[in-house]
Each structure stands twice: as C-alpha cells, then as structure tokens.
CSV table of N, CA and C in Angstrom, one decimal:
chain,number,residue,atom,x,y,z
A,167,MET,N,103.4,96.8,94.2
A,167,MET,CA,102.5,97.5,93.3
A,167,MET,C,101.8,96.6,92.3
A,168,LYS,N,102.5,95.5,92.0
A,168,LYS,CA,101.9,94.5,91.1
A,168,LYS,C,100.7,93.9,91.8
A,169,ASN,N,100.8,93.6,93.1
A,169,ASN,CA,99.6,93.0,93.8
A,169,ASN,C,98.4,94.0,93.9
A,170,ILE,N,98.7,95.2,94.0
A,170,ILE,CA,97.5,96.2,94.0
A,170,ILE,C,96.8,96.2,92.7
A,171,LYS,N,97.6,96.2,91.6
A,171,LYS,CA,97.0,96.1,90.3
A,171,LYS,C,96.1,94.9,90.1
A,172,GLU,N,96.6,93.8,90.6
A,172,GLU,CA,95.9,92.5,90.5
A,172,GLU,C,94.6,92.5,91.4
A,173,HIS,N,94.7,93.1,92.6
A,173,HIS,CA,93.5,93.2,93.4
A,173,HIS,C,92.4,94.1,92.8
A,174,ILE,N,92.8,95.2,92.2
A,174,ILE,CA,91.9,96.1,91.6
A,174,ILE,C,91.2,95.3,90.4
A,175,LYS,N,92.0,94.6,89.6
A,175,LYS,CA,91.5,93.9,88.5
A,175,LYS,C,90.5,92.9,88.9
A,176,LEU,N,90.8,92.1,90.0
A,176,LEU,CA,89.9,91.1,90.4
A,176,LEU,C,88.8,91.5,91.4
A,177,ASN,N,88.9,92.8,91.8
A,177,ASN,CA,87.9,93.4,92.7
A,177,ASN,C,87.9,92.6,94.1
A,178,LEU,N,89.1,92.2,94.5
A,178,LEU,CA,89.3,91.5,95.7
A,178,LEU,C,90.4,92.3,96.5
A,179,PHE,N,90.0,92.9,97.6
A,179,PHE,CA,90.8,93.8,98.3
A,179,PHE,C,91.2,93.3,99.7
A,180,LYS,N,92.4,93.6,100.1
A,180,LYS,CA,92.9,93.3,101.5
A,180,LYS,C,92.3,94.4,102.5
A,181,PRO,N,92.3,94.0,103.7
A,181,PRO,CA,91.8,95.0,104.7
A,181,PRO,C,92.6,96.3,104.8
A,182,VAL,N,93.9,96.1,104.6
A,182,VAL,CA,94.9,97.3,104.8
A,182,VAL,C,95.9,97.2,103.7
A,183,TYR,N,96.3,98.4,103.2
A,183,TYR,CA,97.4,98.5,102.3
A,183,TYR,C,98.3,99.6,102.9
A,184,LEU,N,99.6,99.3,102.9
A,184,LEU,CA,100.6,100.3,103.3
A,184,LEU,C,101.4,100.5,102.0
A,185,ILE,N,101.3,101.8,101.5
A,185,ILE,CA,102.1,102.2,100.3
A,185,ILE,C,103.2,103.0,100.8
A,186,TYR,N,104.4,102.6,100.5
A,186,TYR,CA,105.6,103.3,100.9
A,186,TYR,C,106.7,103.2,99.9
A,187,GLY,N,107.7,104.0,100.0
A,187,GLY,CA,108.9,104.0,99.1
A,187,GLY,C,109.3,105.4,98.8
A,188,THR,N,110.3,105.5,97.9
A,188,THR,CA,110.9,106.8,97.5
A,188,THR,C,110.2,107.4,96.3
A,189,GLU,N,109.5,106.7,95.5
A,189,GLU,CA,108.8,107.2,94.3
A,189,GLU,C,107.5,107.8,94.7
A,190,SER,N,107.5,109.1,94.9
A,190,SER,CA,106.2,109.8,95.3
A,190,SER,C,105.1,109.7,94.2
A,191,TYR,N,105.5,109.7,92.9
A,191,TYR,CA,104.6,109.6,91.9
A,191,TYR,C,103.8,108.2,91.9
A,192,LEU,N,104.6,107.1,92.1
A,192,LEU,CA,104.0,105.8,92.1
A,192,LEU,C,103.1,105.6,93.4
A,193,LYS,N,103.6,106.2,94.5
A,193,LYS,CA,102.7,106.1,95.7
A,193,LYS,C,101.4,106.7,95.5
A,194,LYS,N,101.4,107.9,95.0
A,194,LYS,CA,100.2,108.7,94.7
A,194,LYS,C,99.3,108.0,93.7
A,195,LEU,N,99.9,107.5,92.6
A,195,LEU,CA,99.2,106.8,91.5
A,195,LEU,C,98.5,105.6,92.1
A,196,TYR,N,99.1,104.7,92.8
A,196,TYR,CA,98.4,103.5,93.3
A,196,TYR,C,97.5,103.9,94.5
A,197,ARG,N,97.7,104.9,95.2
A,197,ARG,CA,96.7,105.3,96.2
A,197,ARG,C,95.5,105.8,95.5
A,198,ASP,N,95.6,106.6,94.5
A,198,ASP,CA,94.5,107.0,93.8
A,198,ASP,C,93.7,105.9,93.0
A,199,LYS,N,94.4,105.0,92.5
A,199,LYS,CA,93.8,103.8,91.9
A,199,LYS,C,92.9,103.0,92.9
A,200,LEU,N,93.5,102.8,94.1
A,200,LEU,CA,92.7,102.1,95.1
A,200,LEU,C,91.5,102.9,95.5
A,201,VAL,N,91.6,104.2,95.7
A,201,VAL,CA,90.5,105.1,96.1
A,201,VAL,C,89.4,105.0,95.0
A,202,VAL,N,89.8,105.1,93.7
A,202,VAL,CA,88.8,105.1,92.7
A,202,VAL,C,88.1,103.7,92.6
A,203,ALA,N,88.9,102.6,92.8
A,203,ALA,CA,88.3,101.3,92.7
A,203,ALA,C,87.4,101.0,93.9
A,204,LEU,N,87.7,101.6,95.1
A,204,LEU,CA,86.9,101.3,96.3
A,204,LEU,C,85.7,102.3,96.5
A,205,LEU,N,85.9,103.5,96.1
A,205,LEU,CA,84.9,104.6,96.4
A,205,LEU,C,84.4,105.3,95.2
A,206,GLY,N,85.1,105.1,94.1
A,206,GLY,CA,84.7,105.9,92.9
A,206,GLY,C,85.4,107.2,92.8
A,207,GLY,N,86.2,107.6,93.7
A,207,GLY,CA,87.0,108.8,93.6
A,207,GLY,C,87.3,109.4,95.0
A,208,THR,N,88.1,110.5,95.1
A,208,THR,CA,88.5,111.0,96.4
A,208,THR,C,87.5,112.1,96.9
A,209,ASP,N,86.4,112.3,96.2
A,209,ASP,CA,85.4,113.3,96.7
A,209,ASP,C,84.5,112.8,97.8
A,210,ASP,N,84.7,111.5,98.2
A,210,ASP,CA,83.9,110.9,99.3
A,210,ASP,C,84.6,111.2,100.6
A,211,GLU,N,84.3,112.3,101.2
A,211,GLU,CA,85.0,112.8,102.4
A,211,GLU,C,84.6,111.9,103.6
A,212,MET,N,83.4,111.3,103.6
A,212,MET,CA,83.0,110.5,104.7
A,212,MET,C,83.7,109.2,104.9
A,213,ASN,N,84.2,108.7,103.8
A,213,ASN,CA,84.8,107.3,103.8
A,213,ASN,C,86.3,107.3,103.4
A,214,TYR,N,86.9,108.5,103.3
A,214,TYR,CA,88.3,108.6,102.9
A,214,TYR,C,89.1,109.4,103.9
A,215,ALA,N,90.2,108.9,104.3
A,215,ALA,CA,91.1,109.6,105.2
A,215,ALA,C,92.5,109.4,104.6
A,216,HIS,N,93.4,110.4,104.7
A,216,HIS,CA,94.7,110.3,104.2
A,216,HIS,C,95.7,110.8,105.3
A,217,PHE,N,96.7,110.0,105.5
A,217,PHE,CA,97.7,110.4,106.5
A,217,PHE,C,99.1,110.4,105.8
A,218,ASP,N,99.9,111.4,106.0
A,218,ASP,CA,101.2,111.5,105.4
A,218,ASP,C,102.2,112.2,106.3
A,219,GLY,N,103.4,111.7,106.3
A,219,GLY,CA,104.5,112.3,107.0
A,219,GLY,C,104.6,112.0,108.5
A,220,LYS,N,105.3,112.8,109.2
A,220,LYS,CA,105.6,112.5,110.6
A,220,LYS,C,104.5,113.3,111.4
A,221,GLY,N,104.4,112.9,112.7
A,221,GLY,CA,103.5,113.6,113.6
A,221,GLY,C,102.1,113.1,113.4
A,222,ILE,N,101.9,111.9,112.9
A,222,ILE,CA,100.5,111.4,112.8
A,222,ILE,C,100.1,110.8,114.2
A,223,ASP,N,98.9,111.2,114.6
A,223,ASP,CA,98.3,110.7,115.8
A,223,ASP,C,97.8,109.3,115.6
A,224,VAL,N,98.5,108.3,116.2
A,224,VAL,CA,98.1,106.9,116.0
A,224,VAL,C,96.7,106.6,116.5
A,225,SER,N,96.3,107.2,117.6
A,225,SER,CA,95.0,107.0,118.2
A,225,SER,C,93.9,107.5,117.2
A,226,GLU,N,94.2,108.5,116.4
A,226,GLU,CA,93.3,109.0,115.4
A,226,GLU,C,93.1,108.0,114.3
A,227,VAL,N,94.3,107.5,113.9
A,227,VAL,CA,94.3,106.5,112.8
A,227,VAL,C,93.5,105.3,113.2
A,228,ILE,N,93.7,104.8,114.4
A,228,ILE,CA,93.0,103.6,114.9
A,228,ILE,C,91.5,103.9,115.0
A,229,GLY,N,91.1,105.1,115.5
A,229,GLY,CA,89.7,105.4,115.6
A,229,GLY,C,89.1,105.5,114.2
A,230,ILE,N,89.7,106.0,113.2
A,230,ILE,CA,89.1,106.1,111.9
A,230,ILE,C,89.1,104.7,111.3
A,231,ALA,N,90.1,103.9,111.5
A,231,ALA,CA,90.1,102.5,111.0
A,231,ALA,C,89.0,101.7,111.6
A,232,GLN,N,88.6,102.0,112.8
A,232,GLN,CA,87.5,101.2,113.5
A,232,GLN,C,86.1,101.8,113.2
A,233,THR,N,86.0,102.9,112.5
A,233,THR,CA,84.7,103.5,112.1
A,233,THR,C,84.2,102.8,110.9
A,234,LEU,N,82.9,102.4,110.9
A,234,LEU,CA,82.3,101.8,109.8
A,234,LEU,C,82.1,102.8,108.7
A,235,PRO,N,82.1,102.3,107.4
A,235,PRO,CA,81.8,103.2,106.3
A,235,PRO,C,80.4,103.7,106.3
A,236,PHE,N,80.2,104.9,105.7
A,236,PHE,CA,79.0,105.6,105.6
A,236,PHE,C,78.4,105.5,104.2
A,237,PHE,N,77.3,104.7,104.0
A,237,PHE,CA,76.6,104.5,102.8
A,237,PHE,C,77.5,103.9,101.7
A,238,LYS,N,78.6,103.2,102.1
A,238,LYS,CA,79.5,102.5,101.1
A,238,LYS,C,79.8,101.2,101.8
A,239,GLU,N,80.4,100.3,101.0
A,239,GLU,CA,80.8,99.0,101.5
A,239,GLU,C,82.2,99.1,102.1
A,240,LYS,N,83.0,100.0,101.7
A,240,LYS,CA,84.4,100.1,102.2
A,240,LYS,C,84.7,101.5,102.6
A,241,ARG,N,85.8,101.6,103.4
A,241,ARG,CA,86.3,102.9,103.9
A,241,ARG,C,87.8,102.9,103.6
A,242,VAL,N,88.3,104.0,103.1
A,242,VAL,CA,89.7,104.1,102.6
A,242,VAL,C,90.4,105.2,103.5
C-alpha cells in the first residue's frame, strides 16, 4: 500500500496493480485512490472495470486489459 501512495504522489504508475488481503476497507480505499488519480473518479464507465470474487472470466479480463482507453490516457 505504501508503494501505491508513492506512485500516486509522483504520478508514476505501473501497468498493473493487484490489490489483495483481508482488510476490505484498505483494498477499497486504495482502489478508489488509484481510480481518482488515473481517471478522476469511478464515473468513467468506458475506462473502468472492476472484478471481484470467484467466477471471474479470465478471457474477459484479458480482453478488457488489451482494450485501449477511450478519450483518456489510462484504463483502470
């Protein structure tokens, strides 16, 4: 989590972040911080996708990850 705070502060982001752990509050907090830093908020439905829990279709995740952002520099 310390790395994410530093990346946001420096505006230097990695291509992929995997946020995991037992603290649901912290996972959501840092996810939201990244989304705001990269997109300005979660209301950008064209460049934001969220996957949670079991039963995630891996091919869908790969397809979305390979899709270019729409009118933004990044896709989350």
